[in-house]
Coordinates of C-alpha atoms and ligand atoms in Angstrom, one line a residue:
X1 CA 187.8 85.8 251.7
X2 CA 188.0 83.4 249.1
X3 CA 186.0 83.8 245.7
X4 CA 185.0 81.8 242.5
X5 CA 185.5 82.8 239.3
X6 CA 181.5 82.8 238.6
X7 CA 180.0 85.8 239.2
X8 CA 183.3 87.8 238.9
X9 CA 184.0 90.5 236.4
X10 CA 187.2 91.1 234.2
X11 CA 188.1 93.7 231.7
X12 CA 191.1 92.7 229.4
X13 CA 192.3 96.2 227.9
X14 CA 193.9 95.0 224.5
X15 CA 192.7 91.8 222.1
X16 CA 196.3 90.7 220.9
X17 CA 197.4 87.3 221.7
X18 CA 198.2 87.7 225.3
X19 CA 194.6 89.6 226.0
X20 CA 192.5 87.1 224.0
X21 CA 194.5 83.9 225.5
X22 CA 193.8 85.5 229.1
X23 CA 190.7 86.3 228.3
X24 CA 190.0 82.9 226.9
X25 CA 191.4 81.2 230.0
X26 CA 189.4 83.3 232.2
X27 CA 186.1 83.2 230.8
X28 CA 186.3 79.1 230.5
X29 CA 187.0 79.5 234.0
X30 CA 183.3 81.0 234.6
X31 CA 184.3 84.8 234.4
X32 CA 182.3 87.1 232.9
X33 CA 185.1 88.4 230.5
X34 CA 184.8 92.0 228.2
X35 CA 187.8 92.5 225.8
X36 CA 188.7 96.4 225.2
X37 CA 190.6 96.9 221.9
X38 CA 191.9 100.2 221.0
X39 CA 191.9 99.4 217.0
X40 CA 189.2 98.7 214.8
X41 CA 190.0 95.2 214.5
X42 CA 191.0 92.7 216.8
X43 CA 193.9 90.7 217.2
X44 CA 196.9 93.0 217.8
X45 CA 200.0 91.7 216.1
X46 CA 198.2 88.6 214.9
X47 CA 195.6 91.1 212.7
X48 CA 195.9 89.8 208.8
X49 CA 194.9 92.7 205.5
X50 CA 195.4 93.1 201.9
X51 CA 198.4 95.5 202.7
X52 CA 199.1 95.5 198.8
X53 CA 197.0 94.7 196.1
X54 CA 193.4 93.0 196.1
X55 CA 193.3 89.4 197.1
X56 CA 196.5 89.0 198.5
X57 CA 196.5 88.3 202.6
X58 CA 199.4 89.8 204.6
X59 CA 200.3 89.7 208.0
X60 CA 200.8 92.3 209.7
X61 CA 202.8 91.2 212.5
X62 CA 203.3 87.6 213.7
X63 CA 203.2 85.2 210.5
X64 CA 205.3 82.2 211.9
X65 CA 203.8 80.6 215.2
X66 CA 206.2 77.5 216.1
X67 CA 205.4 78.2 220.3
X68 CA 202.1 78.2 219.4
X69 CA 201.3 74.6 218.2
X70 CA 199.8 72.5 221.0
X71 CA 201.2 74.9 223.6
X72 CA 199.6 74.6 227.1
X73 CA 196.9 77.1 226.2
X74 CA 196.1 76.5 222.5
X75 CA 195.9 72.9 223.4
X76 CA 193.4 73.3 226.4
X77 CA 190.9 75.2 223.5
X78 CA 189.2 74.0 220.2
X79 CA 190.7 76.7 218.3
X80 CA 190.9 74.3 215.6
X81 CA 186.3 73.8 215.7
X82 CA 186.6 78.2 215.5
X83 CA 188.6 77.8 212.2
X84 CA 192.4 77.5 212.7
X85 CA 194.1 75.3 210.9
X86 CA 198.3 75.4 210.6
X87 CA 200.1 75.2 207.6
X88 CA 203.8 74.2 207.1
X89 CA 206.1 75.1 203.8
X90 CA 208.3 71.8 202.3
X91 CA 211.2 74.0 204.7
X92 CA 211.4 75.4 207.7
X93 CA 213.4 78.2 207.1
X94 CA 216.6 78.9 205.3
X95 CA 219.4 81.4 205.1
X96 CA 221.0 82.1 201.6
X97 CA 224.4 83.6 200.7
X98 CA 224.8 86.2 197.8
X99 CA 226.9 83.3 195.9
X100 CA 223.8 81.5 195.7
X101 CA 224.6 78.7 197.9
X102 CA 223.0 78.6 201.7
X103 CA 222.1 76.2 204.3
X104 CA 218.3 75.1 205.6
X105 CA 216.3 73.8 208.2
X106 CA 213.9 71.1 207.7
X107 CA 211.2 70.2 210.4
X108 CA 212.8 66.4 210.8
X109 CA 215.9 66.8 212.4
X110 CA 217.8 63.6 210.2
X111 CA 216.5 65.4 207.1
X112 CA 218.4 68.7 208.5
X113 CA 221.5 66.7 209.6
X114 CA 221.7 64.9 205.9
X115 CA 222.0 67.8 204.3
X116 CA 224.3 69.9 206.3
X117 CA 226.0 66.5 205.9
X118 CA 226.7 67.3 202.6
X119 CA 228.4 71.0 203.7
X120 CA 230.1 69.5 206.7
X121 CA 229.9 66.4 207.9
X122 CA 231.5 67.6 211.4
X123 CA 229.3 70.1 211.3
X124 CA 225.9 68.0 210.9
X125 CA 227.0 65.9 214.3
X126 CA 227.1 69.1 216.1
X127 CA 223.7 70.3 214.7
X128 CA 222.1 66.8 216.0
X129 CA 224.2 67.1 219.4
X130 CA 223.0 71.2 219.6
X131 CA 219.1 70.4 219.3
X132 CA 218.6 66.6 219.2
X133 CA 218.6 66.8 223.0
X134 CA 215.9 69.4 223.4
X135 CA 214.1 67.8 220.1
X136 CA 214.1 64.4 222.2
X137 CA 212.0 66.0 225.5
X138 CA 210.3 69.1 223.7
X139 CA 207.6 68.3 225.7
X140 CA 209.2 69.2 229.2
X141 CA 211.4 71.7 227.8
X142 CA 208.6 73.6 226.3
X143 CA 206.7 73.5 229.8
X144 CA 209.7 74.4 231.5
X145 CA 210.5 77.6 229.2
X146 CA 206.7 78.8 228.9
X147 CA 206.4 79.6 232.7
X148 CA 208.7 82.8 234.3
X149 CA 212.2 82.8 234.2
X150 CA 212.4 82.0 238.2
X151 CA 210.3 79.2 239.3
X152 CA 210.6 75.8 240.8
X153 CA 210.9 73.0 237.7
X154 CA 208.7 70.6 237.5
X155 CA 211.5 69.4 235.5
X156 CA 214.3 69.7 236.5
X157 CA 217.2 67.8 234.0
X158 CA 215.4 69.0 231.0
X159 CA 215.3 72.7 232.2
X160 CA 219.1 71.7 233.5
X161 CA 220.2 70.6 229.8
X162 CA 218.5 73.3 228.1
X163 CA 219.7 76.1 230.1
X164 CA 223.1 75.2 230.2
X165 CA 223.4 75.5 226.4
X166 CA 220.9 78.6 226.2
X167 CA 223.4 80.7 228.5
X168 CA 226.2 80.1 226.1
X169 CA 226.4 83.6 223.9
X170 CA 225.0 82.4 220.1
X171 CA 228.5 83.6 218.5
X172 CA 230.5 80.8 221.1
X173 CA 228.2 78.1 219.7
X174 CA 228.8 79.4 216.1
X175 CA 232.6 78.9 216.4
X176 CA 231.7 74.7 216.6
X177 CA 230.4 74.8 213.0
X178 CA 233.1 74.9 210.5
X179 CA 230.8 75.7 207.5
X180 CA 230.4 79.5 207.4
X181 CA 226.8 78.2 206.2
X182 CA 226.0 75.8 209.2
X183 CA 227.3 79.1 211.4
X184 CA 225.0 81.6 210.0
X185 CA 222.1 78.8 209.8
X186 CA 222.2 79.1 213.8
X187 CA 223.3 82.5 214.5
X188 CA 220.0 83.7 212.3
X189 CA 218.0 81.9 214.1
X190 CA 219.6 82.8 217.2
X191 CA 219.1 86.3 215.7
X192 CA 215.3 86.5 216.6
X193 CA 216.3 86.8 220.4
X194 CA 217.3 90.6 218.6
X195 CA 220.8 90.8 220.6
X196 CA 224.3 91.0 219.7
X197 CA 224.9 87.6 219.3
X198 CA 228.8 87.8 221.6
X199 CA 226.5 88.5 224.5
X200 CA 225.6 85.7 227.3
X201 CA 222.2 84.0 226.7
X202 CA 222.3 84.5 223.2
X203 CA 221.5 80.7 222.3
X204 CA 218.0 81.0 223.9
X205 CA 216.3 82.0 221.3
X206 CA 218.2 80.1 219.0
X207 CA 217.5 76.8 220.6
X208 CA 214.0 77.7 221.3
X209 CA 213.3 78.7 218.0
X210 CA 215.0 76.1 216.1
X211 CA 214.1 72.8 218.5
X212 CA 210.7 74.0 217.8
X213 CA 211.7 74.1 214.2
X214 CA 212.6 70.7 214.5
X215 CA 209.2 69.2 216.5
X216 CA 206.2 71.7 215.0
X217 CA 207.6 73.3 211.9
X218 CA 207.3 77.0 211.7
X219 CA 203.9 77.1 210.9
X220 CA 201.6 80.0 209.3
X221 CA 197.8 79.7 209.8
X222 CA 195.7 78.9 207.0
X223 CA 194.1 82.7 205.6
X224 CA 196.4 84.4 207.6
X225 CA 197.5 84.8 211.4
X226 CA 193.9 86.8 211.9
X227 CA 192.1 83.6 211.8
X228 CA 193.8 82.4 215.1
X229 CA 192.8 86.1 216.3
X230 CA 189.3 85.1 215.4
X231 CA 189.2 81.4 216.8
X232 CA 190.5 82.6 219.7
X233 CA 187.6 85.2 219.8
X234 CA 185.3 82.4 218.9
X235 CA 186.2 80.3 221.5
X236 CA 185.7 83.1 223.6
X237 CA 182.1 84.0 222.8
X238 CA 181.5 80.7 223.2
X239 CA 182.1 80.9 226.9
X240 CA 179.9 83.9 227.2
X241 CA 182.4 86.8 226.2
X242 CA 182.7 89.6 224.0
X243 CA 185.0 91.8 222.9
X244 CA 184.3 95.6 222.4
X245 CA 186.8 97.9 219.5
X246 CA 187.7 101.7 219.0
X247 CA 188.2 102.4 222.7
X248 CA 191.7 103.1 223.8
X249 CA 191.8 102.8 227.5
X250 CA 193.8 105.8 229.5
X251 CA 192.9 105.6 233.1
X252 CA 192.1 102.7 235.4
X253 CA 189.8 104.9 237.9
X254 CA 187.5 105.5 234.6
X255 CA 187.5 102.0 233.5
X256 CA 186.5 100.6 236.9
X257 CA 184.0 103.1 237.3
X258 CA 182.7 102.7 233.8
X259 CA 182.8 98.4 234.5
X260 CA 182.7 97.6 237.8
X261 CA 185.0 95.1 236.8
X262 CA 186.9 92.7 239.5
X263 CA 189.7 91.7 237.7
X264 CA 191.5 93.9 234.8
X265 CA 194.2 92.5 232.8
X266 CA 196.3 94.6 230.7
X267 CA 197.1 92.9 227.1
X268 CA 199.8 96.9 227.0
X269 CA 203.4 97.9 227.1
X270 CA 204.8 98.4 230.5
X271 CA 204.7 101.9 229.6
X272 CA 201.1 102.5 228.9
X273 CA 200.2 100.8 232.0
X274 CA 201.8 103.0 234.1
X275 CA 199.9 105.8 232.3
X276 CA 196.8 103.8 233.0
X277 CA 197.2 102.8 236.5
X278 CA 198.8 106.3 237.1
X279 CA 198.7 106.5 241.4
X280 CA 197.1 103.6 242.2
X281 CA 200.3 101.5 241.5
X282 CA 203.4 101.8 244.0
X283 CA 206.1 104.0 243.0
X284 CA 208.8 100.9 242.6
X285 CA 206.8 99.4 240.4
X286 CA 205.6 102.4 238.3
X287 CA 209.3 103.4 237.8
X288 CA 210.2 100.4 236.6
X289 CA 207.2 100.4 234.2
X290 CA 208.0 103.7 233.3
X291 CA 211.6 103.1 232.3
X292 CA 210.7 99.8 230.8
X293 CA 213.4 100.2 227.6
X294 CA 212.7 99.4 224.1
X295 CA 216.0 99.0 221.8
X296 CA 215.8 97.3 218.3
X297 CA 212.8 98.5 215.9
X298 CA 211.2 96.8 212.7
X299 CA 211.5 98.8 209.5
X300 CA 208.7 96.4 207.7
X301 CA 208.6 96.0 203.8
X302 CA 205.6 94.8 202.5
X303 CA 205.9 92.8 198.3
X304 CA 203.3 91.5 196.3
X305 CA 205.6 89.3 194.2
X306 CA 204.8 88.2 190.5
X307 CA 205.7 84.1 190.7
X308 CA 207.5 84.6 193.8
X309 CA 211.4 85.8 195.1
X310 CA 213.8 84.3 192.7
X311 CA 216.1 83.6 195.0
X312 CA 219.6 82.4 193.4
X313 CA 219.8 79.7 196.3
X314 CA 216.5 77.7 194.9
X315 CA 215.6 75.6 198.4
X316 CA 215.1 79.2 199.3
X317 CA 212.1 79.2 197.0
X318 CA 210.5 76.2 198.8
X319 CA 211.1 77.8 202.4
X320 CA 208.4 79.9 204.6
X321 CA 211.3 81.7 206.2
X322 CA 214.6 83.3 205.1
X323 CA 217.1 85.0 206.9
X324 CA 218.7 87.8 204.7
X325 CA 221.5 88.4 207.0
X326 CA 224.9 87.0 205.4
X327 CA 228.0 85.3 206.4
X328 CA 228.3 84.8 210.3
X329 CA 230.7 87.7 210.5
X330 CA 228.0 90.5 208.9
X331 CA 225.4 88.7 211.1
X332 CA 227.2 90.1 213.9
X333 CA 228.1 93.2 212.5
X334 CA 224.9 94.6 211.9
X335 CA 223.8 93.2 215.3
X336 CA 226.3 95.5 217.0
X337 CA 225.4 98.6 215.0
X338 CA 221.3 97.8 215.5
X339 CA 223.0 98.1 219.6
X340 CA 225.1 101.4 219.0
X341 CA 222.0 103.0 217.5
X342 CA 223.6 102.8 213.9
X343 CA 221.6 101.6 210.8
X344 CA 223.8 98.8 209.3
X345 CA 225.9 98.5 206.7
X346 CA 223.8 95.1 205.9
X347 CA 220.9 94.8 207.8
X348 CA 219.4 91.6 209.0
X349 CA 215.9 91.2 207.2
X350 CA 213.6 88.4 208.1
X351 CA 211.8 87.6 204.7
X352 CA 208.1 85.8 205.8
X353 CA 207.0 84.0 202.2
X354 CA 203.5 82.7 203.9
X355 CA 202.4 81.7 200.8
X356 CA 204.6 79.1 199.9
X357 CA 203.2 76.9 202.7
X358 CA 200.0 78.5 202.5
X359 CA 199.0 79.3 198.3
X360 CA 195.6 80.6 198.7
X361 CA 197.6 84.0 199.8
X362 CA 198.4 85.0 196.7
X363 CA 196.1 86.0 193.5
X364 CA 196.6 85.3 189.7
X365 CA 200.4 83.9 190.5
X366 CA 201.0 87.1 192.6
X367 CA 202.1 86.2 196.3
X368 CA 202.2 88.6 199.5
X369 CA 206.1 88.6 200.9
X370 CA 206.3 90.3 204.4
X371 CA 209.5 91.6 205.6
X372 CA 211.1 93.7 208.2
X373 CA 214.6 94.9 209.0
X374 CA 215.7 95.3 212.3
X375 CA 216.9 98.7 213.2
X376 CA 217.2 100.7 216.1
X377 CA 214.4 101.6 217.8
X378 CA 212.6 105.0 217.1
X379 CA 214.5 105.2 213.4
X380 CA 212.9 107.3 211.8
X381 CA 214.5 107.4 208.6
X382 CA 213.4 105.4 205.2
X383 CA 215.2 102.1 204.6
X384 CA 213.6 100.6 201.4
X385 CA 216.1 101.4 199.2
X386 CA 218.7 99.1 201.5
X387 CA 216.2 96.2 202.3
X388 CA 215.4 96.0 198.6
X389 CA 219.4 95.9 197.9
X390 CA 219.8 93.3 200.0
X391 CA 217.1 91.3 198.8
X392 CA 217.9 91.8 195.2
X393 CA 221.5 91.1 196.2
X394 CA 220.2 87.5 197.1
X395 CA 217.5 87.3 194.6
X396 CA 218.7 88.9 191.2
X397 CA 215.5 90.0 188.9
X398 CA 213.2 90.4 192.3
X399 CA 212.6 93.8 191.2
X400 CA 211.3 93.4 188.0
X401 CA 208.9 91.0 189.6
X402 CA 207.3 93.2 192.2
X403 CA 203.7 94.7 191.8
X404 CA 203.4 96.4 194.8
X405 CA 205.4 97.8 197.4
X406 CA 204.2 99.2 201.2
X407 CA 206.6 100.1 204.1
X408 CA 206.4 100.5 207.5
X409 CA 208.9 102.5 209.8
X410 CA 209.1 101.5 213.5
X411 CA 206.6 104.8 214.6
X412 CA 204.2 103.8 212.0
X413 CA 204.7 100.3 213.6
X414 CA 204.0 101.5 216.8
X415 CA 200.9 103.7 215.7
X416 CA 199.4 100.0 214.6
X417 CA 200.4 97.9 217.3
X418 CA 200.6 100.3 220.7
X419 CA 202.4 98.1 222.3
X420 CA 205.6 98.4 220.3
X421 CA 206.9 101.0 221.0
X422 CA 209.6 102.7 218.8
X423 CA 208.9 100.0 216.3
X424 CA 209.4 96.9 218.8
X425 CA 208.3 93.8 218.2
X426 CA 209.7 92.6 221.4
X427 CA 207.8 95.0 223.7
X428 CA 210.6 95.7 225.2
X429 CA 214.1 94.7 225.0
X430 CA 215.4 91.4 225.5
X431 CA 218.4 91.8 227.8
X432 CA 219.3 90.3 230.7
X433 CA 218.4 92.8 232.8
X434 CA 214.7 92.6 231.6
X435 CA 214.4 89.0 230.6
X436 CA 215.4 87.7 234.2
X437 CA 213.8 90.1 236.4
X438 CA 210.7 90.9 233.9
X439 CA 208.4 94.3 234.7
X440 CA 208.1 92.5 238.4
X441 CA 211.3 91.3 239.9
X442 CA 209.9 87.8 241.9
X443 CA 208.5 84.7 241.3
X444 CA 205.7 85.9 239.1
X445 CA 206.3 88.7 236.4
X446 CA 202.4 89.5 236.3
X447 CA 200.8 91.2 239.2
X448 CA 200.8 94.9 238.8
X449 CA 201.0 96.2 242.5
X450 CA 197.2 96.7 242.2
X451 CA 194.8 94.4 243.9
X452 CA 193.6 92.8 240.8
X453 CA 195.2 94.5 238.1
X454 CA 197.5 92.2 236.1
X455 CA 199.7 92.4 232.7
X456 CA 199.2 90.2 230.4
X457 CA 201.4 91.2 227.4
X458 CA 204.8 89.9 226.0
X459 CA 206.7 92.1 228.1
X460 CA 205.9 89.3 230.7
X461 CA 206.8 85.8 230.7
X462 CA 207.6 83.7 228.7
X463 CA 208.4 87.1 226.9
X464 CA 207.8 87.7 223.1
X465 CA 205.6 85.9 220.5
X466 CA 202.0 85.6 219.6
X467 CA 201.7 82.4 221.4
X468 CA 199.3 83.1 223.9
X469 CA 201.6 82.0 227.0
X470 CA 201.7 85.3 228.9
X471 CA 198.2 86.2 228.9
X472 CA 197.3 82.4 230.2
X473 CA 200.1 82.5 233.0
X474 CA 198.7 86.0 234.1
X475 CA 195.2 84.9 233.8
X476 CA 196.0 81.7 235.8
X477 CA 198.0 83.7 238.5
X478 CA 194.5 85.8 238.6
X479 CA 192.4 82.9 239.0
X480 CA 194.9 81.7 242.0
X481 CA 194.4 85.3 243.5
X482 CA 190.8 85.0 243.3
X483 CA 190.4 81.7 245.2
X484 CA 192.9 83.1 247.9
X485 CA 191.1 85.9 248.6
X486 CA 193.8 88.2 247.0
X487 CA 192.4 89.8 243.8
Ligands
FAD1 C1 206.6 92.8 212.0 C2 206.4 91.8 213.1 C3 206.7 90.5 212.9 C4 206.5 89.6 213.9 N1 206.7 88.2 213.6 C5 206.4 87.3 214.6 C6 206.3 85.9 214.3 O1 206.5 85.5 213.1 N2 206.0 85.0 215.2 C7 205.7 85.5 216.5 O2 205.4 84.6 217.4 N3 205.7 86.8 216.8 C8 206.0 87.7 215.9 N4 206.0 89.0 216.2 C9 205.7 89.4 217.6 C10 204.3 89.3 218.0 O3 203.4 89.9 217.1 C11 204.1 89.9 219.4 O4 205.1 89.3 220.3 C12 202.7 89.6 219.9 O5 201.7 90.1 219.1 C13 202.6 90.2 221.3 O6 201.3 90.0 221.8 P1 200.6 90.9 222.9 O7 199.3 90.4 223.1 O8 201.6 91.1 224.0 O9 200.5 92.4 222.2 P2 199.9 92.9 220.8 O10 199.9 91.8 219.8 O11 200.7 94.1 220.5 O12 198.5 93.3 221.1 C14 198.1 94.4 222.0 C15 196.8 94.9 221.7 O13 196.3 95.7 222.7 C16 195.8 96.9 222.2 N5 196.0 97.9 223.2 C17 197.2 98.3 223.7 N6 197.1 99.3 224.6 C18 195.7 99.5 224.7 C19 194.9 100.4 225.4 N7 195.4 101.3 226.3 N8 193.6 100.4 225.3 C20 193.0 99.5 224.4 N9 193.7 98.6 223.6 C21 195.1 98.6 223.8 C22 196.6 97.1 220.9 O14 195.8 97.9 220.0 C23 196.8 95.7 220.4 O15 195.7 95.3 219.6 C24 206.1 90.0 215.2 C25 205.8 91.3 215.4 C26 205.9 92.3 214.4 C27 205.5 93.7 214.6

């Protein structure tokens, strides 16, 4: 029997991205939505606090949103009338060499070639040919990589292009740039896909990341990522929902009985929802939950920074985003000991300096600096001594400048967020295994086996990122179930 979305019921468990963007989608639709948040505060890894001194805004997860400008749900909503507004710093991001020299991205791509022009002129024409493409039809590539992994294009040359040059492994592509700068430019972008960068399918992320770079900027939102937490909510009570805190959900038999609910979407690890949906979901699938695996962690570093990092490169200073990371060759190296289990020798840190495109951040000419380092997943150990070498390694006198100083290991990561477990950000890691067959092997990652029960985190598709994609595509797929009588 078919049925409308008015007069049906859904419970999202879990108010990060994904569960506020499905619950968003499904309450415009005419459902009468609740929102379940474990924590205190809502948002999941978009949630924004004064992790360090008074006044001074961090994020505690997501600060850079570049998948989430204009995307096909944040452009459906007027987030912007609930408060969001983006911000973009004067550079994208940038990636600095301890000789002081280092290469950047700007958000126009000729700006970006002319200066690489200036390191390589060779390799500034392979720059334009590696994203110009994608750059030229964002539009229909972005559509294309926002939906599952297996699905029939809508189009089909731009999904063609892109694909062809996102299966290449990142470390092939980086042997085309001359520049050792140009080379660890890309492969630290391409280092946000969290894999050894020799493997196939390594250029994904970088392309993704960096064409986006290129068309929206890496943008922060104005006050902190919390506010699109909030707009989101706000958009949502506007439709007639609300969202309840402090109530971990365990057991889907309780919440159903507690709810009534007709739909329940799960904004969890693959883990925890085969803890919560326990008997009810078939043994294939609640394996597979079950073993879901989880391989690189973030060991976070939190600054607040007198005047700001001094780094030696200065367009480093003007940048949102740096890549601490080194030459192409360390890059890799510390990519394959993050695999092995090994804490490396250098560590990749992603440096977020939100306040250089946002200024209100900071207090009294003291800004907030959010870092992390990835590691392997579940380390347990205390890495601020080799984060803070690296950084000072890049930014001589950074010590002297900083006020305050809170960490974050991966289990104190996972004791914020739930979802990542052993400290990852990617709920769940991003190999091929998982990122072509997702939690679900088929066409659609996000049916649970339950009638009605869907997930709606970032372990689905399009996979990672506060962007919102995943819990739209699982609401919509919900919606589609309804009206065929499945749900
Ligand atoms: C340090 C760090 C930096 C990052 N940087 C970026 C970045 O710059 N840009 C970007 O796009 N992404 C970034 N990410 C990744 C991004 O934060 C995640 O991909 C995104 O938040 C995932 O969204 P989600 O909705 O799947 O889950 P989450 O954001 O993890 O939200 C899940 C929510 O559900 C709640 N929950 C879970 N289980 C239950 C339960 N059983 N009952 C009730 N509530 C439950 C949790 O408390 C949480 O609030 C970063 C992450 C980290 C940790």
């Amino acid at each position: 029997m078919t049925r409308s979305a008015a007069g049906t019921t859904a419970v999202v468990v879990g108010s990060g991205p994904g569960g506020l963007a499905a619950a968003v989608t499904l309450a415009a639709a005419g459902c009468d939505v609740t929102v379940v948040e474990a924590a205190e505060t809502v948002g999941g890894g978009l949630r924004s606090a004064e992790l360090t001194l008074p006044g001074l805004v961090h994020d505690h997860c997501a600060g850079f949103h570049p998948l989430a400008v204009d995307n096909a749900f944040t452009g459906s909503h007027d987030l912007a009338g609930h408060g969001l507004a983006w911000a973009r710093a004067p550079i994208e991001m940038a990636h600095p060499l301890t000789d002081g020299t280092g290469a950047v991205v700007e958000r126009d791509l000729a700006t970006t070639v002319a200066g690489l022009d200036t390191l390589s002129p060779r390799d500034a024409r392979t720059w334009r040919r590696l994203f110009g493409p994608a750059a030229d039809r964002w539009d229909a590539v972005r559509a294309e990589i926002g939906r599952p992994v297996v699905h029939l294009p809508r189009h089909p040359l731009a999904l063609a292009s892109f694909g062809a040059r996102a299966a290449a492994p990142a470390a092939l592509v980086a042997r085309a740039f001359e520049d050792r700068r140009v080379a660890a430019l890309w492969l630290g972008i391409a280092a946000h896909g969290f894999r050894p960068p020799s493997e196939p399918f390594t250029s994904a992320a970088g392309l993704a990341l960096g064409t986006a770079a290129h068309v929206t900027g890496w943008p922060v939102a104005v006050g902190g990522s919390q506010r699109y937490a909030d707009a989101m909510v706000g958009v949502l009570r506007s439709h007639g929902g609300r969202v309840e805190t402090g109530q971990r959900v365990t057991s889907l038999a309780e919440l159903r009985a507690a709810t009534g609910a007709d739909l329940v979407l799960l904004d969890t690890s693959p883990r925890d929802a085969a803890r919560i949906l326990g008997d009810a979901q078939p043994d294939r699938l609640r394996r597979r939950y079950a073993g879901w695996r989880h391989l690189v962690g973030a060991f976070g570093v939190s600054l607040a920074v007198e005047g700001g990092i001094p780094w030696a490169h200065e367009p480093s200073r003007r940048s949102a985003v740096v890549h601490v990371g080194g030459a192409p060759d360390v890059l890799a190296a510390s990519a394959r000991a993050v695999r092995a289990g090994r804490v490396p020798e250098h560590p990749f840190v992603l440096v977020g300096q939100q306040a250089v495109a946002d200024p209100a951040r900071g207090r009294d000419g003291v800004v907030p600096v959010d870092a992390y380092a990835h590691v392997p997943a579940g380390f347990d150990g205390d890495l601020t001594a080799l984060v803070m070498a690296e950084l000072e390694a890049h930014a001589p006198g950074l010590r002297e400048r900083v006020r305050a100083l809170v960490t974050r290991t991966p289990a104190e990561t996972e004791r914020d967020g739930i979802n990542f477990v052993d400290g990852d950000i990617s709920t769940g890691a991003v190999d091929a295994r998982q990122l072509l067959l997702g939690p679900r092997p088929g066409r659609s990652p996000y049916p649970t086996g339950v009638p009605g029960v869907y997930l709606c985190s970032a372990a689905t598709a399009p996979g990672p990122g506060a962007h919102g994609l995943t819990g739209y595509g699982a609401a919509r797929r919900a919606l589609t179930d309804l009206a065929g009588g499945r749900a």
